[in-house]
Coordinates of C-alpha atoms in Angstrom, one line a residue:
M12 CA 0.0 0.0 0.0
D13 CA 1.9 3.1 -1.3
V14 CA 0.2 5.8 0.7
F15 CA 3.1 8.2 0.1
S16 CA 2.2 8.4 -3.6
V17 CA -1.3 9.8 -2.9
D18 CA -2.1 13.5 -3.1
L19 CA -3.7 14.0 0.3
N20 CA -4.6 17.6 -0.5
T21 CA -7.0 16.6 -3.3
T22 CA -10.1 15.0 -1.7
R23 CA -11.2 13.3 -5.0
L24 CA -7.8 11.6 -5.5
F25 CA -7.5 10.5 -1.9
Q26 CA -11.1 9.0 -1.9
E27 CA -10.7 7.3 -5.2
W28 CA -7.4 5.8 -4.0
Y29 CA -9.0 4.6 -0.8
L30 CA -11.9 2.9 -2.6
E31 CA -9.4 1.2 -4.9
E32 CA -7.5 -0.1 -1.9
L33 CA -10.7 -1.5 -0.4
E34 CA -11.5 -3.2 -3.7
A35 CA -8.1 -4.7 -3.8
G36 CA -8.7 -6.3 -0.4
A37 CA -7.2 -3.8 2.1
T38 CA -9.2 -3.1 5.3
P39 CA -10.0 0.4 6.6
S40 CA -7.8 -0.3 9.6
E41 CA -4.9 -1.0 7.4
V42 CA -5.4 2.3 5.5
V43 CA -5.5 4.2 8.9
A44 CA -2.3 2.5 10.0
A45 CA -0.6 3.4 6.7
L46 CA -1.7 7.0 7.0
G47 CA -0.2 7.0 10.6
E48 CA 3.2 6.3 9.1
M49 CA 3.2 9.7 7.3
D50 CA 3.3 11.6 10.6
S51 CA 1.5 14.8 9.3
T52 CA -1.6 16.7 10.4
L53 CA -3.2 16.2 7.0
A54 CA -2.6 12.4 7.1
T55 CA -4.2 12.4 10.6
I56 CA -7.3 14.2 9.2
R57 CA -7.6 11.7 6.4
A58 CA -7.2 8.8 8.9
L59 CA -9.9 10.4 11.1
S60 CA -12.4 10.5 8.3
V61 CA -11.8 6.8 7.4
A62 CA -12.0 5.8 11.1
Y63 CA -15.2 7.8 11.5
Q64 CA -17.1 6.5 8.5
D65 CA -16.2 2.9 9.2
R66 CA -16.7 3.2 13.0
L67 CA -13.2 2.0 13.8
P68 CA -11.9 1.8 17.3
E69 CA -9.0 4.0 16.2
Y70 CA -11.5 6.9 15.9
E71 CA -11.3 8.0 19.5
D72 CA -7.5 8.4 19.6
L73 CA -7.5 10.1 16.2
S74 CA -10.2 12.5 17.3
K75 CA -8.2 13.5 20.4
Q76 CA -5.1 14.0 18.3
C77 CA -6.9 16.4 16.0
L78 CA -8.6 18.3 18.8
T79 CA -5.3 18.8 20.7
S80 CA -3.1 19.3 17.6
G81 CA -3.3 23.1 17.7
D82 CA -4.3 23.0 14.1
L83 CA -7.6 24.9 13.6
L84 CA -8.7 22.9 10.5
A85 CA -8.0 19.5 12.2
A86 CA -9.8 20.6 15.4
E87 CA -12.9 21.9 13.6
I88 CA -13.2 18.8 11.4
A89 CA -12.9 16.6 14.5
K90 CA -15.5 18.8 16.3
G91 CA -17.9 18.2 13.4
Y92 CA -17.7 14.5 13.8
A93 CA -17.9 14.6 17.6
V94 CA -20.9 16.8 17.6
F95 CA -22.7 14.6 15.1
Q96 CA -22.1 11.6 17.2
R97 CA -23.2 13.4 20.4
S98 CA -26.3 14.7 18.8
L99 CA -27.3 11.2 17.8
E100 CA -26.7 9.9 21.3
I101 CA -28.9 12.7 22.8
L102 CA -31.6 11.8 20.3
R103 CA -31.5 8.2 21.3
Q104 CA -31.7 9.0 25.0
G105 CA -34.4 11.5 24.6
E106 CA -33.3 13.5 27.6
P107 CA -35.7 16.2 29.1
H108 CA -32.9 18.8 28.7
M109 CA -32.3 17.9 25.1
R110 CA -33.2 21.3 23.8
V111 CA -30.5 23.0 25.9
R112 CA -27.9 20.6 24.7
I113 CA -28.9 21.1 21.1
S114 CA -28.6 24.8 21.5
E115 CA -25.1 24.4 22.9
M116 CA -24.0 22.1 20.1
K117 CA -25.5 24.4 17.5
G118 CA -23.5 27.3 18.9
A119 CA -20.2 25.3 18.7
L120 CA -20.9 24.3 15.1
T121 CA -21.8 27.8 14.0
L122 CA -18.5 29.0 15.4
A123 CA -16.7 26.2 13.5
Q124 CA -18.4 27.4 10.3
R125 CA -17.2 30.9 10.8
R126 CA -13.6 29.7 11.5
L127 CA -13.5 27.5 8.5
A128 CA -14.9 30.2 6.2
A129 CA -12.0 32.5 7.3
L130 CA -9.4 30.0 6.2
P131 CA -7.9 29.9 2.7
Q132 CA -10.2 27.7 0.7
S133 CA -8.9 24.2 -0.2
D134 CA -10.3 20.7 -0.7
V135 CA -9.7 19.9 2.9
V136 CA -11.3 23.1 4.1
I137 CA -14.4 22.6 1.9
E138 CA -14.6 19.0 3.1
G139 CA -14.5 20.3 6.6
Q140 CA -17.3 22.7 5.9
V141 CA -19.4 19.8 4.6
G142 CA -18.6 17.9 7.8
I143 CA -19.9 20.8 9.8
I144 CA -23.0 21.3 7.7
I145 CA -24.2 17.7 8.3
P146 CA -24.5 17.8 12.1
L147 CA -26.0 21.3 11.8
C148 CA -28.7 19.8 9.7
V149 CA -29.5 17.2 12.3
L150 CA -29.8 19.9 15.0
L151 CA -32.1 22.0 12.7
L152 CA -34.3 19.0 12.2
E153 CA -34.6 18.6 15.9
E154 CA -35.7 22.2 16.2
R155 CA -38.3 21.4 13.4
Q156 CA -36.6 24.0 11.1
Y157 CA -37.1 21.6 8.2
E158 CA -36.8 23.9 5.2
D159 CA -33.7 25.5 6.7
A160 CA -32.2 22.0 7.1
I161 CA -33.0 21.1 3.5
E162 CA -31.5 24.3 2.2
L163 CA -28.3 23.7 4.2
A164 CA -28.0 20.1 3.3
S165 CA -28.4 21.0 -0.4
Q166 CA -25.6 23.5 0.0
G167 CA -23.5 20.7 1.5
L168 CA -24.3 18.5 -1.5
F169 CA -23.3 21.3 -3.9
L170 CA -20.0 21.8 -2.1
A171 CA -19.3 18.0 -2.2
E172 CA -20.1 17.9 -5.9
Q173 CA -17.6 20.7 -6.5
L174 CA -14.9 18.5 -4.9
Q175 CA -16.0 15.6 -7.2
A176 CA -15.2 13.4 -4.1
P177 CA -17.4 10.2 -4.3
I178 CA -17.6 9.5 -0.5
T179 CA -18.3 13.1 0.4
I180 CA -20.9 13.3 -2.3
A181 CA -22.6 10.1 -1.1
R182 CA -22.6 11.3 2.5
A183 CA -24.0 14.7 1.6
R184 CA -26.7 13.1 -0.6
T185 CA -27.7 10.9 2.4
M186 CA -28.1 14.0 4.5
V187 CA -30.4 15.6 2.0
I188 CA -32.5 12.4 2.0
C189 CA -32.7 12.6 5.8
C190 CA -33.8 16.2 5.7
K191 CA -36.5 15.7 3.1
A192 CA -37.8 12.6 5.0
N193 CA -38.0 14.5 8.3
A194 CA -39.7 17.4 6.6
G195 CA -42.4 15.1 5.3
H196 CA -41.5 15.5 1.6
T197 CA -42.5 11.9 1.0
V198 CA -42.5 11.7 -2.7
A199 CA -39.2 13.7 -3.0
T200 CA -37.7 11.3 -0.4
I201 CA -38.7 8.3 -2.5
Q202 CA -37.3 9.8 -5.7
M203 CA -34.0 10.7 -4.0
V204 CA -33.6 7.2 -2.6
E205 CA -34.3 5.7 -6.0
D206 CA -31.6 8.0 -7.4
D207 CA -29.3 6.9 -4.6
R208 CA -29.9 3.3 -5.5
R209 CA -28.7 3.9 -9.0
Q210 CA -25.3 5.3 -7.8
S211 CA -22.2 3.1 -7.8
L212 CA -21.3 4.3 -4.3
R213 CA -23.9 4.7 -1.4
Y214 CA -22.8 6.2 1.9
D215 CA -25.5 4.5 4.0
A216 CA -27.7 2.2 1.8
H217 CA -29.3 0.7 4.9
Y218 CA -30.5 4.0 6.2
A219 CA -31.6 5.3 2.8
D220 CA -33.7 2.1 2.1
L221 CA -35.2 2.4 5.6
E222 CA -36.4 5.9 4.7
L223 CA -37.7 4.6 1.4
A224 CA -39.8 2.0 3.2
A225 CA -41.0 4.7 5.7
A226 CA -42.0 7.0 2.9
L227 CA -44.0 4.3 1.2
F228 CA -45.7 3.4 4.5
R229 CA -46.7 7.1 4.9
L230 CA -48.4 6.9 1.5
G231 CA -50.3 3.7 2.4
N232 CA -48.2 1.5 0.1
Y233 CA -47.9 -1.2 2.7
E234 CA -47.1 -4.1 0.4
E235 CA -44.1 -2.5 -1.4
A236 CA -42.8 -1.0 1.8
S237 CA -43.0 -4.4 3.6
S238 CA -41.1 -6.1 0.7
I239 CA -38.3 -3.5 1.2
M240 CA -38.3 -4.1 4.9
S241 CA -38.1 -7.9 4.5
G242 CA -35.0 -7.4 2.2
L243 CA -33.4 -5.1 4.7
V244 CA -33.8 -7.5 7.5
A245 CA -32.5 -10.4 5.4
R246 CA -29.3 -8.7 4.4
S247 CA -28.5 -6.8 7.6
E248 CA -26.5 -7.8 10.6
G249 CA -25.9 -6.6 14.1
E250 CA -27.2 -3.2 15.1
R251 CA -28.5 -2.5 11.6
R252 CA -30.6 -5.6 11.7
E253 CA -31.9 -4.6 15.1
R254 CA -32.8 -1.2 13.7
A255 CA -34.7 -2.8 10.8
L256 CA -36.5 -5.2 13.1
E257 CA -37.5 -2.4 15.5
Y258 CA -38.9 -0.4 12.6
R259 CA -40.8 -3.3 11.1
Q260 CA -42.2 -4.2 14.5
R261 CA -43.3 -0.6 15.0
V262 CA -45.0 -0.3 11.6
E263 CA -46.8 -3.7 11.9
A264 CA -48.1 -2.5 15.3
I265 CA -49.3 0.9 13.8
W266 CA -51.1 -1.0 11.0
G267 CA -52.5 -3.4 13.6
V268 CA -51.2 -6.5 11.9
G269 CA -48.3 -7.6 14.1
G270 CA -45.8 -6.7 16.8
L271 CA -48.2 -7.5 19.6
E272 CA -46.1 -10.0 21.5
G273 CA -42.5 -10.2 22.7
P274 CA -40.1 -7.5 23.8
T275 CA -39.7 -4.3 21.8
Y276 CA -36.4 -4.1 20.0
A277 CA -33.7 -1.8 21.3
V278 CA -33.4 1.5 19.4
A279 CA -30.2 1.8 17.4
T280 CA -27.7 4.5 17.9
G281 CA -28.7 7.6 15.9
S282 CA -32.5 6.8 16.2
A283 CA -34.9 8.8 18.3
P284 CA -36.7 6.7 20.9
S285 CA -39.7 5.1 19.3
Q286 CA -40.6 2.2 21.5
W287 CA -43.4 4.2 22.9
L288 CA -45.1 4.1 19.5
T289 CA -45.1 0.4 19.5
E290 CA -46.2 0.2 23.1
V291 CA -49.1 2.6 22.5
T292 CA -50.4 0.6 19.5
R293 CA -50.0 -2.6 21.4
S294 CA -52.4 -1.3 24.0
L295 CA -54.8 -0.3 21.2
M296 CA -54.5 -3.7 19.6
R297 CA -55.3 -5.3 22.9
A298 CA -58.3 -3.1 23.4
Y299 CA -59.6 -3.9 20.0
G300 CA -59.1 -7.6 20.6
V301 CA -61.7 -7.9 23.4
P302 CA -65.5 -7.6 23.3
R303 CA -67.4 -4.7 24.7
E304 CA -69.2 -6.9 27.2
G305 CA -69.0 -7.3 30.9
K306 CA -65.6 -7.9 32.3
D307 CA -64.2 -7.9 28.8
A308 CA -65.5 -4.3 28.4
E309 CA -63.7 -3.4 31.7
E310 CA -60.5 -4.9 30.3
R311 CA -61.0 -3.0 27.1
A312 CA -61.4 0.3 28.9
Q313 CA -58.2 -0.4 30.9
H314 CA -56.2 -0.9 27.7
F315 CA -57.5 2.4 26.4
S316 CA -56.5 4.0 29.7
Q317 CA -53.0 2.6 29.2
V318 CA -52.8 4.3 25.9
L319 CA -53.5 7.7 27.6
E320 CA -50.8 7.0 30.2
Q321 CA -48.2 5.9 27.7
C322 CA -48.7 9.0 25.6
R323 CA -48.5 11.2 28.7
R324 CA -45.3 9.5 29.9
A325 CA -43.7 9.7 26.4
E326 CA -44.1 13.5 26.4
E327 CA -42.9 13.8 30.0
N328 CA -39.8 11.8 29.2
G329 CA -38.8 14.3 26.6
H330 CA -39.1 12.0 23.7
P331 CA -38.9 14.0 20.4
W332 CA -42.3 14.7 19.1
H333 CA -41.8 15.6 15.4
D334 CA -44.9 16.4 13.4
W335 CA -45.9 12.8 12.6
K336 CA -45.2 11.5 16.0
H337 CA -47.2 14.3 17.6
L338 CA -50.1 13.7 15.3
F339 CA -49.9 10.0 16.1
A340 CA -50.1 10.7 19.8
Q341 CA -53.1 13.0 19.3
W342 CA -54.8 10.3 17.2
A343 CA -54.1 7.6 19.8
I344 CA -55.3 9.8 22.6
A345 CA -58.5 10.7 20.7
T346 CA -59.1 7.0 19.8
A347 CA -58.6 5.9 23.4
H348 CA -61.2 8.5 24.6
L349 CA -63.6 7.3 21.9
G350 CA -63.1 3.7 23.1
R351 CA -63.9 4.7 26.6
G352 CA -67.0 6.6 25.6
E353 CA -65.4 10.0 26.5
F354 CA -66.7 11.8 23.5
V355 CA -66.1 15.4 24.8
D356 CA -62.5 14.6 25.6
A357 CA -62.0 13.1 22.2
A358 CA -63.4 16.2 20.5
G359 CA -61.1 18.4 22.6
V360 CA -58.1 16.6 21.2
L361 CA -59.2 16.4 17.6
E362 CA -60.3 20.1 17.5
H363 CA -56.8 21.1 18.4
A364 CA -54.9 18.5 16.3
E365 CA -52.2 19.9 14.1
Q366 CA -52.7 20.1 10.4
P367 CA -51.1 17.0 8.9
N368 CA -48.5 17.2 6.2
P369 CA -50.4 16.7 2.9
E370 CA -48.1 13.8 2.0
A371 CA -48.4 12.1 5.4
L372 CA -51.4 10.2 4.1
D373 CA -51.4 7.5 6.8
I374 CA -51.7 9.8 9.7
R375 CA -54.1 12.1 7.8
V376 CA -56.4 9.2 7.3
L377 CA -56.1 8.0 10.9
V378 CA -56.7 11.5 12.5
L379 CA -59.6 12.3 10.1
G380 CA -61.0 8.8 10.5
S381 CA -61.3 9.2 14.3
A382 CA -62.9 12.6 13.8
L383 CA -65.4 11.3 11.3
E384 CA -66.2 8.4 13.7
L385 CA -66.8 10.8 16.5
S386 CA -69.0 13.0 14.4
L387 CA -71.2 10.0 13.5
S388 CA -72.1 9.7 17.2
W389 CA -75.0 11.7 18.6
Q390 CA -72.9 12.0 21.7
A391 CA -70.4 14.2 19.8
P392 CA -70.4 17.9 20.9
E393 CA -72.7 20.2 19.0
G394 CA -71.0 21.6 15.9
F395 CA -68.7 18.6 15.3
S396 CA -69.5 18.4 11.6
V397 CA -69.9 15.1 9.7
A398 CA -69.7 17.1 6.4
R399 CA -66.4 18.7 7.3
Y400 CA -64.6 15.6 8.3
E401 CA -66.1 13.6 5.5
H402 CA -64.8 16.2 3.0
L403 CA -61.3 16.2 4.5
L404 CA -61.2 12.4 4.5
R405 CA -62.4 12.2 0.9
Q406 CA -59.7 14.7 0.0
A407 CA -57.1 12.5 1.6
F408 CA -58.2 9.6 -0.6
A409 CA -58.4 11.9 -3.7
D410 CA -54.8 12.9 -3.0
A411 CA -53.8 9.3 -2.7
T412 CA -55.0 8.7 -6.3
R413 CA -53.0 11.7 -7.5
I414 CA -49.8 11.3 -5.5
R415 CA -47.3 9.1 -7.1
Y416 CA -46.4 5.9 -5.2
A417 CA -49.5 6.2 -2.9
S418 CA -52.0 3.4 -2.4
P419 CA -55.7 4.3 -1.7
A420 CA -56.4 0.6 -1.1
G421 CA -53.7 0.5 1.6
L422 CA -55.0 3.6 3.3
A423 CA -58.5 2.1 3.2
R424 CA -57.2 -1.0 4.9
L425 CA -55.6 1.2 7.6
L426 CA -58.8 3.2 8.1
Q427 CA -60.9 0.0 8.3
R428 CA -58.5 -1.5 10.9
W429 CA -58.9 1.3 13.4
H430 CA -62.1 3.1 12.4
P431 CA -64.5 0.7 10.6
T432 CA -67.5 2.9 11.1
A433 CA -65.8 5.8 9.2
A434 CA -64.7 3.4 6.5
A435 CA -68.2 2.0 6.1
Y436 CA -69.7 5.5 5.9
L437 CA -67.4 6.5 3.1
A438 CA -68.3 3.2 1.3
L439 CA -72.0 3.8 1.5
A440 CA -72.4 7.6 1.2
P441 CA -73.2 9.2 -2.1
N442 CA -70.2 9.2 -4.5
P443 CA -68.6 6.4 -2.4
V444 CA -64.9 6.1 -1.9
L445 CA -64.3 3.0 -3.9
A446 CA -61.1 2.0 -2.0
C447 CA -63.4 1.5 1.1
A448 CA -65.9 -0.8 -0.6
S449 CA -65.0 -3.8 1.5
A450 CA -65.8 -1.9 4.7
T451 CA -69.5 -2.6 4.0
R452 CA -68.9 -6.2 5.2
S453 CA -68.7 -4.7 8.8
V454 CA -72.3 -3.3 8.6
M455 CA -74.7 -5.6 10.4
K456 CA -77.9 -6.6 8.5
V457 CA -80.8 -6.9 10.9
G458 CA -84.4 -7.8 10.8
Q459 CA -86.0 -11.2 10.5
H460 CA -82.5 -12.6 9.9
N461 CA -79.2 -11.0 11.2
F462 CA -75.8 -11.2 9.6
V463 CA -72.4 -9.7 10.0
D464 CA -70.8 -10.3 6.6
D465 CA -71.7 -14.0 6.1
L466 CA -71.9 -14.8 9.8
G467 CA -75.5 -15.4 11.0
I468 CA -76.2 -13.9 14.5
P469 CA -79.0 -15.2 16.8
P470 CA -81.8 -12.6 17.3
V471 CA -81.2 -11.8 21.0
Y472 CA -77.4 -11.5 20.6
A473 CA -78.0 -9.3 17.6
C474 CA -80.1 -7.0 19.7
D475 CA -77.2 -6.7 22.2
L476 CA -74.7 -6.1 19.4
T477 CA -77.0 -3.4 17.9
L478 CA -77.2 -1.4 21.1
R479 CA -73.4 -1.7 21.7
A480 CA -72.7 -0.6 18.2
L481 CA -74.8 2.5 18.9
D482 CA -72.5 3.3 21.9
F483 CA -75.0 2.4 24.6
D484 CA -73.0 1.3 27.7
L485 CA -74.9 -1.8 28.8
R486 CA -72.4 -2.4 31.7
R487 CA -73.2 -6.1 31.9
D488 CA -72.5 -9.4 30.3
F489 CA -74.8 -10.4 27.5
A490 CA -78.0 -12.0 28.8
F491 CA -78.4 -15.4 27.2
V492 CA -82.1 -16.1 27.6
Q493 CA -84.8 -18.7 26.9
G494 CA -82.6 -21.8 27.0
D495 CA -80.2 -20.5 24.4
P496 CA -78.4 -23.7 23.4
G497 CA -75.0 -22.0 23.2
A498 CA -75.4 -20.6 19.7
S499 CA -75.0 -17.0 20.9
R500 CA -71.9 -17.9 22.8
K501 CA -70.5 -19.6 19.7
K502 CA -71.3 -16.5 17.6
K503 CA -69.5 -14.3 20.1
K504 CA -66.4 -16.4 19.6
D505 CA -66.8 -16.3 15.8
L506 CA -66.6 -12.5 15.9
L507 CA -63.1 -12.9 17.1
Q508 CA -60.9 -12.9 14.1
T509 CA -57.3 -12.1 13.2
C510 CA -55.7 -9.2 11.3
G511 CA -52.3 -10.4 10.3
T512 CA -51.2 -12.1 13.5
V513 CA -53.3 -10.0 15.8
P514 CA -56.7 -11.0 17.3
V515 CA -59.5 -8.5 16.6
W516 CA -63.1 -8.6 18.0
R517 CA -65.4 -7.4 15.3
L518 CA -67.9 -5.1 16.7
P519 CA -70.4 -4.7 13.9
V520 CA -71.4 -1.3 12.5
S521 CA -75.0 -0.2 12.9
A522 CA -76.7 1.3 9.8
V523 CA -78.5 3.7 12.1
K524 CA -75.2 5.6 12.7
L525 CA -74.5 5.8 9.1
A526 CA -78.0 7.0 8.2
Y527 CA -77.8 9.6 11.0
G528 CA -74.5 10.9 9.5
M529 CA -76.1 11.2 6.1
M530 CA -79.2 12.9 7.4
R531 CA -77.0 15.6 9.0
H532 CA -76.3 16.8 5.4
Q533 CA -78.8 19.4 4.1
N534 CA -78.8 17.5 0.8
P535 CA -81.6 15.4 -0.7
E536 CA -79.1 13.0 -2.2
Y537 CA -77.7 12.2 1.2
Q538 CA -81.1 11.9 2.7
G539 CA -82.2 9.6 0.0
R540 CA -79.1 7.5 0.5
A541 CA -79.8 7.3 4.3
E542 CA -83.2 5.8 3.5
S543 CA -81.6 3.3 1.1
V544 CA -79.0 2.3 3.7
I545 CA -81.7 1.6 6.3
Q546 CA -83.8 -0.3 3.8
T547 CA -80.8 -2.5 2.9
Y548 CA -79.4 -3.1 6.4
G549 CA -82.3 -2.5 8.7
I550 CA -82.6 -0.8 12.1
R551 CA -83.0 -3.5 14.7
P552 CA -83.3 -7.3 14.9
M553 CA -86.8 -8.8 15.2
T554 CA -87.3 -11.2 18.1
N555 CA -90.1 -12.6 20.3
A556 CA -87.6 -13.5 23.0
L557 CA -87.7 -11.8 26.4
Y558 CA -84.9 -9.5 25.7
P559 CA -84.6 -7.2 28.7
M560 CA -83.9 -4.0 26.7
I561 CA -86.4 -4.4 24.0
G562 CA -87.9 -1.0 24.9
A563 CA -84.6 0.7 24.1
L564 CA -84.6 -0.9 20.7
D565 CA -88.2 0.1 20.1
D566 CA -87.1 3.7 20.8
V567 CA -84.2 3.5 18.4
E568 CA -86.5 2.3 15.7
R569 CA -89.2 4.9 16.4
Y570 CA -86.7 7.8 16.4
T571 CA -84.9 6.6 13.3
R572 CA -88.2 6.3 11.4
E573 CA -89.1 9.9 12.5
L574 CA -85.7 11.1 11.4
L575 CA -86.1 9.6 7.9
D576 CA -89.7 10.8 7.6
G577 CA -88.7 14.4 8.5
H578 CA -90.6 14.5 11.8
L579 CA -87.3 14.8 13.6
T580 CA -84.3 16.9 12.7
A581 CA -80.8 15.4 13.1
K582 CA -80.4 17.6 16.2
G583 CA -83.7 16.4 17.6
F584 CA -82.8 12.8 16.9
A585 CA -79.5 13.1 18.7
A586 CA -81.3 14.5 21.8
K587 CA -83.9 11.7 21.7
M588 CA -81.1 9.0 21.3
G589 CA -79.1 10.6 24.1
A590 CA -82.1 10.3 26.5
I591 CA -82.5 6.5 25.9
R592 CA -81.6 4.6 29.1
P593 CA -81.2 0.8 28.3

């Protein structure tokens, strides 16, 4: 290895030589050792960059040498690497005083920028400036100054391209990907990663592909994103594999299809703490996995309470709440309140929810789905508009048809998993959202015969399910009457299904809720569709059994007929329904 023949002053020549040595079989440690024989500050700087990018044990000693060398350039380059590593560690820990530490590091890097700008410009100085820009971008992202971070990262990429240095260009390109991903520029992130995949040299292919999968998940493209994640897990080792497994576990939990059991994976260095996202969705999955009956209902309510506690604790622990994570927490809190029947609390959260990024289609659909579900209840606060949230949710699906890489079908699957009533409403309302068509299978057909999808339900149990689907809190176990031969108990078990690997108890959707939502529109087309929905799916089961709350069902039927016939306004209907005491 003839290191003395290399022009260390020219970054492009040094990096090309380094890559050729690796291709010939040399190891990064051997290159560092060879540079050490040159006994010069410039050689130490080059050795430091190699040790840093390959995470060599020699990095610590080389960093100290540069910081104490008395050479301004060497010290500032070492500082850039050190601050970058420290910033990642702080992100991983999620310390409550993180903001103060970020401010301190930002000040140190800004000073380094000024010092390097004052030096005579050379390849090594420009490379040092790129090395300062990258950790500054990370700190800007933590302060949610996304556009500033993108602008700065783009400047870093421009400088790297002027050097024509392959490693520096690849590193700067990865930082631009990071900034665009954090800013929520989902389509641009995908396009940049696709471009990165076409390059002969990638600085961090694992990270870039992880961001590609994340962007596809954001757009509802679950199948393609899952395929990328499977490939990442298969070809990764050590900490990188743990990182991929942690992210896959988290996404499967958010989509409600997996990640329910077993320990959460440790968060890799350089990743913000995200286990709380998995823990929150685990509690939601457990809540959705038990019936709304008797002791099961109490357990369900406890799981929802756990969601509220987990979100509160995550905020108190200083975990970074970027836009998406903050919206996720608001959605989870609102959904937990809905599950506990705390409609006013849910409304308070949703009314103050931040405006989602237009390309964050997954969280847009979830937040708007919970809002539409709340608005379809007559227990929602006055003024909580069905039309508004229906419009916004329709717009999200319209955007999904327009935005490249997005999947309306995937988003519908996500909506139906957590908010089946909202999905069924979109499927049955005028100008239905076609992606939600399968959600109609959750609507219970009642009358002389009662079905959920193709599952027949005995009359008395269908009565119980109808009242529960209308948010009446029965506070008791289902009353099996008149010598029920076990058929109702069996049907109760049959309603327990699986979504992926996760058990889900299917609480049927009542057509009465959907018709009420449509009747709240001052629109003949909607009112006509409400009548059609009731005609198709019915209001209540018919039975001669001694069902103890038959009077409540009689009231539901009477008020629904009066609503459809125009004898009750939607507001009057809500008041009448709210006065029913089963």
